[in-house]
Short mmCIF file of C-alpha atoms and ligand atoms in Angstrom, two decimals:
data_model
loop_
_atom_site.label_atom_id
_atom_site.label_comp_id
_atom_site.label_asym_id
_atom_site.label_seq_id
_atom_site.Cartn_x
_atom_site.Cartn_y
_atom_site.Cartn_z
CA ILE A 861 106.84 98.28 80.34
CA GLY A 862 104.30 95.79 79.03
CA ALA A 863 102.24 94.08 81.73
CA LEU A 864 103.13 90.65 80.34
CA SER A 865 106.87 91.14 80.91
CA ARG A 866 108.09 88.23 83.00
CA HIS A 867 110.21 88.66 86.13
CA ARG A 868 113.01 86.86 84.28
CA ASP A 869 113.02 89.54 81.55
CA PHE A 870 114.03 92.14 84.15
CA GLU A 871 116.56 89.85 85.77
CA GLN A 872 118.38 89.31 82.48
CA SER A 873 118.11 92.68 80.72
CA LYS A 874 121.38 94.62 80.58
CA LEU A 875 119.45 97.74 79.59
CA ILE A 876 117.32 97.53 82.74
CA ARG A 877 120.32 96.78 84.94
CA GLY A 878 122.12 99.86 83.59
CA LYS A 879 119.23 102.34 83.74
CA TYR A 880 116.97 101.01 86.50
CA PRO A 881 118.94 98.64 88.74
CA ILE A 882 116.04 98.63 91.21
CA PHE A 883 114.11 96.44 88.72
CA SER A 884 116.98 93.96 88.61
CA ASP A 885 117.08 93.97 92.43
CA VAL A 886 113.40 93.00 92.56
CA ALA A 887 113.61 90.36 89.87
CA SER A 888 116.63 88.67 91.43
CA VAL A 889 114.99 88.17 94.85
CA LEU A 890 111.38 87.49 93.82
CA GLY A 891 110.22 83.92 94.43
CA ASP A 892 112.48 81.31 92.87
CA PRO A 893 113.66 80.62 89.29
CA GLN A 894 110.46 78.77 88.36
CA VAL A 895 108.28 81.66 89.56
CA ARG A 896 110.51 84.20 87.80
CA ASN A 897 110.34 82.25 84.53
CA MET A 898 106.54 82.25 84.46
CA GLY A 899 105.23 85.15 86.58
CA THR A 900 104.57 88.58 85.07
CA ILE A 901 104.86 92.07 86.48
CA GLY A 902 101.24 92.77 85.52
CA GLY A 903 99.99 89.58 87.16
CA ALA A 904 101.91 90.31 90.35
CA LEU A 905 100.48 93.85 90.54
CA ALA A 906 96.90 92.74 89.80
CA HIS A 907 97.22 89.93 92.37
CA ALA A 908 98.33 92.54 94.98
CA ASP A 909 99.86 90.30 97.59
CA PRO A 910 100.56 92.42 100.71
CA ALA A 911 104.26 91.53 100.48
CA SER A 912 104.48 92.23 96.74
CA ASP A 913 108.04 93.07 95.74
CA TRP A 914 106.95 94.88 92.56
CA GLY A 915 104.29 96.93 94.31
CA THR A 916 106.82 98.20 96.84
CA ALA A 917 109.47 99.07 94.25
CA LEU A 918 107.01 100.74 91.87
CA LEU A 919 105.72 102.86 94.75
CA ALA A 920 109.25 104.21 95.21
CA LEU A 921 109.52 104.74 91.45
CA GLU A 922 106.26 106.74 91.29
CA ALA A 923 104.95 104.47 88.55
CA GLU A 924 101.76 104.98 86.59
CA LEU A 925 99.67 101.98 85.67
CA ILE A 926 97.69 101.92 82.44
CA ALA A 927 94.37 100.07 82.59
CA ARG A 928 92.21 99.28 79.58
CA GLY A 929 88.53 98.33 79.65
CA PRO A 930 85.32 98.65 77.63
CA LYS A 931 85.16 102.39 78.37
CA GLY A 932 88.70 103.05 77.19
CA THR A 933 92.09 103.54 78.77
CA ARG A 934 92.92 105.27 82.05
CA THR A 935 96.03 105.99 84.09
CA ILE A 936 96.18 104.96 87.74
CA PRO A 937 98.98 106.47 89.87
CA ILE A 938 100.63 103.73 91.92
CA ASP A 939 99.82 105.66 95.12
CA ARG A 940 96.13 104.97 94.43
CA PHE A 941 96.42 101.43 93.08
CA PHE A 942 96.59 99.23 96.20
CA LYS A 943 93.35 99.35 98.19
CA ASP A 944 93.60 96.34 100.52
CA PRO A 945 95.26 92.93 100.58
CA PHE A 946 94.60 91.35 97.16
CA THR A 947 92.43 94.33 96.17
CA THR A 948 93.38 97.01 93.65
CA ALA A 949 91.83 99.98 91.88
CA LEU A 950 91.36 97.86 88.73
CA ARG A 951 87.72 97.38 87.76
CA SER A 952 86.56 93.84 87.07
CA SER A 953 86.26 94.67 83.36
CA GLU A 954 89.77 96.16 83.11
CA LEU A 955 93.15 94.74 82.19
CA LEU A 956 96.43 96.23 83.29
CA THR A 957 98.35 96.76 80.05
CA GLU A 958 101.39 98.94 80.84
CA ILE A 959 103.55 100.26 83.65
CA ARG A 960 105.24 103.63 83.15
CA VAL A 961 108.07 105.00 85.26
CA PRO A 962 109.70 108.45 85.14
CA LYS A 963 112.84 108.73 83.03
CA SER A 964 116.01 108.16 85.02
CA GLU A 965 118.02 111.42 85.25
CA PRO A 966 121.69 112.01 86.16
CA GLY A 967 121.99 111.90 89.96
CA ASP A 968 119.13 109.40 90.31
CA GLY A 969 119.65 106.07 92.03
CA GLY A 970 117.47 103.30 93.37
CA ALA A 971 117.62 100.02 95.25
CA TYR A 972 115.31 97.31 96.54
CA LEU A 973 116.30 95.12 99.47
CA LYS A 974 114.27 92.22 100.77
CA LEU A 975 114.55 90.16 103.92
CA LYS A 976 113.21 86.63 103.41
CA ARG A 977 113.62 83.45 105.35
CA LYS A 978 114.67 81.42 102.32
CA THR A 979 114.54 81.45 98.53
CA GLY A 980 110.95 81.25 97.32
CA ASP A 981 109.50 83.12 100.29
CA PHE A 982 107.60 86.37 100.19
CA ALA A 983 109.23 89.27 102.02
CA THR A 984 109.42 89.38 105.81
CA ILE A 985 110.04 93.03 105.05
CA GLY A 986 111.08 94.82 101.86
CA VAL A 987 112.42 98.34 101.35
CA ALA A 988 112.60 100.24 98.05
CA VAL A 989 114.38 103.58 97.69
CA GLN A 990 114.47 105.86 94.66
CA LEU A 991 116.29 109.15 95.17
CA GLY A 992 117.77 112.05 93.28
CA LEU A 993 120.88 113.92 94.44
CA ASP A 994 121.87 117.44 93.43
CA ALA A 995 125.42 118.43 92.49
CA LYS A 996 126.31 118.96 96.18
CA ARG A 997 125.07 115.47 97.09
CA ASN A 998 122.03 116.86 98.87
CA VAL A 999 118.83 114.85 98.59
CA ALA A 1000 116.66 116.67 96.05
CA GLY A 1001 113.92 114.03 95.89
CA VAL A 1002 113.26 110.65 97.46
CA ARG A 1003 110.53 108.05 97.68
CA ILE A 1004 110.68 105.05 100.00
CA GLY A 1005 108.38 102.04 99.62
CA LEU A 1006 107.88 99.46 102.36
CA ALA A 1007 106.52 95.92 102.16
CA VAL A 1008 105.45 95.52 105.75
CA GLY A 1009 101.67 95.57 106.13
CA PRO A 1010 98.37 94.91 104.38
CA THR A 1011 99.51 96.81 101.26
CA PRO A 1012 102.79 98.35 100.10
CA ILE A 1013 103.14 101.79 101.73
CA ARG A 1014 105.42 104.82 101.56
CA ALA A 1015 107.60 105.94 104.45
CA THR A 1016 106.57 109.58 104.05
CA GLY A 1017 108.03 110.75 107.39
CA ALA A 1018 111.43 109.39 106.40
CA GLU A 1019 111.14 110.94 102.93
CA LYS A 1020 110.40 114.40 104.37
CA ALA A 1021 113.28 114.11 106.83
CA LEU A 1022 115.74 113.49 103.99
CA ILE A 1023 114.87 116.34 101.63
CA GLY A 1024 117.63 118.96 101.45
CA ARG A 1025 120.03 117.00 103.67
CA LYS A 1026 123.48 115.78 102.71
CA ALA A 1027 123.33 112.15 101.60
CA GLY A 1028 125.26 110.32 104.30
CA PRO A 1029 125.20 108.31 107.51
CA THR A 1030 123.55 110.88 109.80
CA ALA A 1031 120.61 111.65 107.52
CA PHE A 1032 120.20 107.98 106.61
CA ALA A 1033 120.17 106.87 110.26
CA ASP A 1034 117.49 109.47 111.10
CA ALA A 1035 115.36 108.47 108.10
CA ALA A 1036 115.73 104.75 108.78
CA LYS A 1037 114.49 105.22 112.34
CA LEU A 1038 111.46 107.17 111.11
CA ALA A 1039 110.70 104.48 108.52
CA SER A 1040 110.74 101.80 111.21
CA GLU A 1041 108.25 103.76 113.33
CA GLY A 1042 105.62 104.01 110.56
CA GLY A 1043 103.36 101.39 109.03
CA HIS A 1044 101.54 98.51 110.65
CA PRO A 1045 103.80 95.47 110.72
CA ALA A 1046 101.90 92.49 112.08
CA SER A 1047 103.48 89.66 114.03
CA ASP A 1048 103.16 86.50 111.95
CA LEU A 1049 105.04 83.35 111.03
CA ARG A 1050 107.74 85.47 109.35
CA GLY A 1051 108.58 87.48 112.48
CA SER A 1052 107.32 89.59 115.36
CA GLU A 1053 106.33 93.24 115.01
CA ASP A 1054 109.45 94.31 116.93
CA TYR A 1055 111.71 92.23 114.71
CA LYS A 1056 110.14 93.64 111.55
CA ARG A 1057 110.52 97.23 112.78
CA ALA A 1058 114.17 96.59 113.63
CA MET A 1059 114.77 95.10 110.19
CA ILE A 1060 113.02 98.00 108.42
CA GLU A 1061 115.49 100.34 110.10
CA VAL A 1062 118.50 98.29 109.00
CA PHE A 1063 117.26 97.69 105.45
CA THR A 1064 116.16 101.31 104.92
CA ARG A 1065 119.63 102.51 105.83
CA ARG A 1066 121.26 99.98 103.52
CA ALA A 1067 118.87 100.75 100.64
CA LEU A 1068 119.61 104.47 101.01
CA GLU A 1069 123.35 103.73 100.90
CA THR A 1070 123.04 101.56 97.79
CA ALA A 1071 120.75 104.02 96.01
CA THR A 1072 123.21 106.83 96.78
CA ALA A 1073 126.17 104.83 95.46
CA ARG A 1074 124.20 104.18 92.27
CA ALA A 1075 123.31 107.85 91.90
CA GLY A 1076 126.97 108.33 91.06
CA ARG A 1077 127.54 111.69 92.77
C1 LIG B 1846 105.64 79.97 94.86
C2 LIG B 1846 105.45 81.44 94.57
C3 LIG B 1846 106.32 82.36 95.16
C4 LIG B 1846 106.15 83.72 94.89
N1 LIG B 1846 106.99 84.60 95.48
C5 LIG B 1846 106.81 85.92 95.27
C6 LIG B 1846 107.65 86.86 95.90
O1 LIG B 1846 108.59 86.52 96.63
N2 LIG B 1846 107.41 88.17 95.67
C7 LIG B 1846 106.40 88.60 94.85
O2 LIG B 1846 106.24 89.81 94.68
N3 LIG B 1846 105.60 87.73 94.22
C8 LIG B 1846 105.78 86.41 94.41
N4 LIG B 1846 104.97 85.52 93.79
C9 LIG B 1846 103.93 86.01 92.86
C10 LIG B 1846 104.50 86.09 91.46
O3 LIG B 1846 105.15 87.34 91.43
C11 LIG B 1846 103.49 86.04 90.28
O4 LIG B 1846 103.78 87.04 89.39
C12 LIG B 1846 102.09 86.24 90.69
O5 LIG B 1846 101.71 85.05 91.37
C13 LIG B 1846 101.17 86.43 89.48
O6 LIG B 1846 101.38 85.38 88.56
P1 LIG B 1846 101.11 85.62 87.03
O7 LIG B 1846 101.92 86.78 86.57
O8 LIG B 1846 101.27 84.33 86.31
O9 LIG B 1846 99.59 86.07 87.00
P2 LIG B 1846 98.31 85.13 87.08
O10 LIG B 1846 98.48 84.08 88.11
O11 LIG B 1846 97.95 84.73 85.70
O12 LIG B 1846 97.25 86.21 87.56
C14 LIG B 1846 97.14 86.62 88.92
C15 LIG B 1846 95.82 87.37 89.05
O13 LIG B 1846 95.92 88.63 88.41
C16 LIG B 1846 95.01 88.70 87.30
N5 LIG B 1846 95.79 89.28 86.20
C17 LIG B 1846 96.93 88.79 85.64
N6 LIG B 1846 97.41 89.64 84.72
C18 LIG B 1846 96.54 90.70 84.70
C19 LIG B 1846 96.49 91.92 83.94
N7 LIG B 1846 97.43 92.23 83.04
N8 LIG B 1846 95.46 92.77 84.18
C20 LIG B 1846 94.50 92.47 85.09
N9 LIG B 1846 94.49 91.33 85.84
C21 LIG B 1846 95.51 90.46 85.64
C22 LIG B 1846 94.55 87.27 87.02
O14 LIG B 1846 93.24 87.24 86.50
C23 LIG B 1846 94.61 86.67 88.41
O15 LIG B 1846 93.47 87.02 89.16
C24 LIG B 1846 105.12 84.16 94.03
C25 LIG B 1846 104.26 83.22 93.43
C26 LIG B 1846 104.43 81.89 93.70
C27 LIG B 1846 103.49 80.91 93.02
#
């Protein structure tokens, strides 16, 4: 994906909606129509707002970011891209040129859900799930991204708890609880820490359900 792709491109692409619905999820809840018409995925990643919708979703997707500078081109795994609020691994002389995501395989599904106070707001909390199910509907792989602190983070405890388990309400409830216990949600004008933790639990469960339905197994 070229870094200059606008949010609107993802919102409107039938190809993206069919293969990577998680991108369409992000683009349809990010900002408002004016922001989506002008903003780019590369600009949003380089800006690195703590509540970045793209950062959270691309963490779940295990994206690789391609940076180009005077010394050539290098690949930055998304897990090492966000350093602090508004601070990334990009050097001052580098441009982000591409975003690469693994090919979607049969049994894969993803979803991004965002809680916001109103259209145009950044996330109170956001949850991204990308999972792969085997033929028996057991979770073969899963990554969960959370927008809930100084930078997008992964809910690694919840991910570990899901591996090998049957995709369904019991496993999802356990994982959602673990996701809500991690991270460092701060009380702010968008909600208290307790409220954010409660919403992470609800939205993680729902994102797991949607991702599973999309996995088609
Ligand atoms: C009102 C409003 C609401 C918003 N709501 C949300 C939201 O809900 N969720 C969300 O995730 N985002 C939101 N955004 C951010 C939005 O996603 C924009 O994409 C983001 O502001 C970056 O804008 P831009 O793409 O035009 O980049 P610019 O504003 O042009 O650039 C942003 C920064 O990144 C640098 N930069 C840009 N492109 C690159 C590149 N390829 N390589 C290296 N550095 C680069 C620029 O030098 C600059 O420092 C919102 C923005 C606004 C103004």
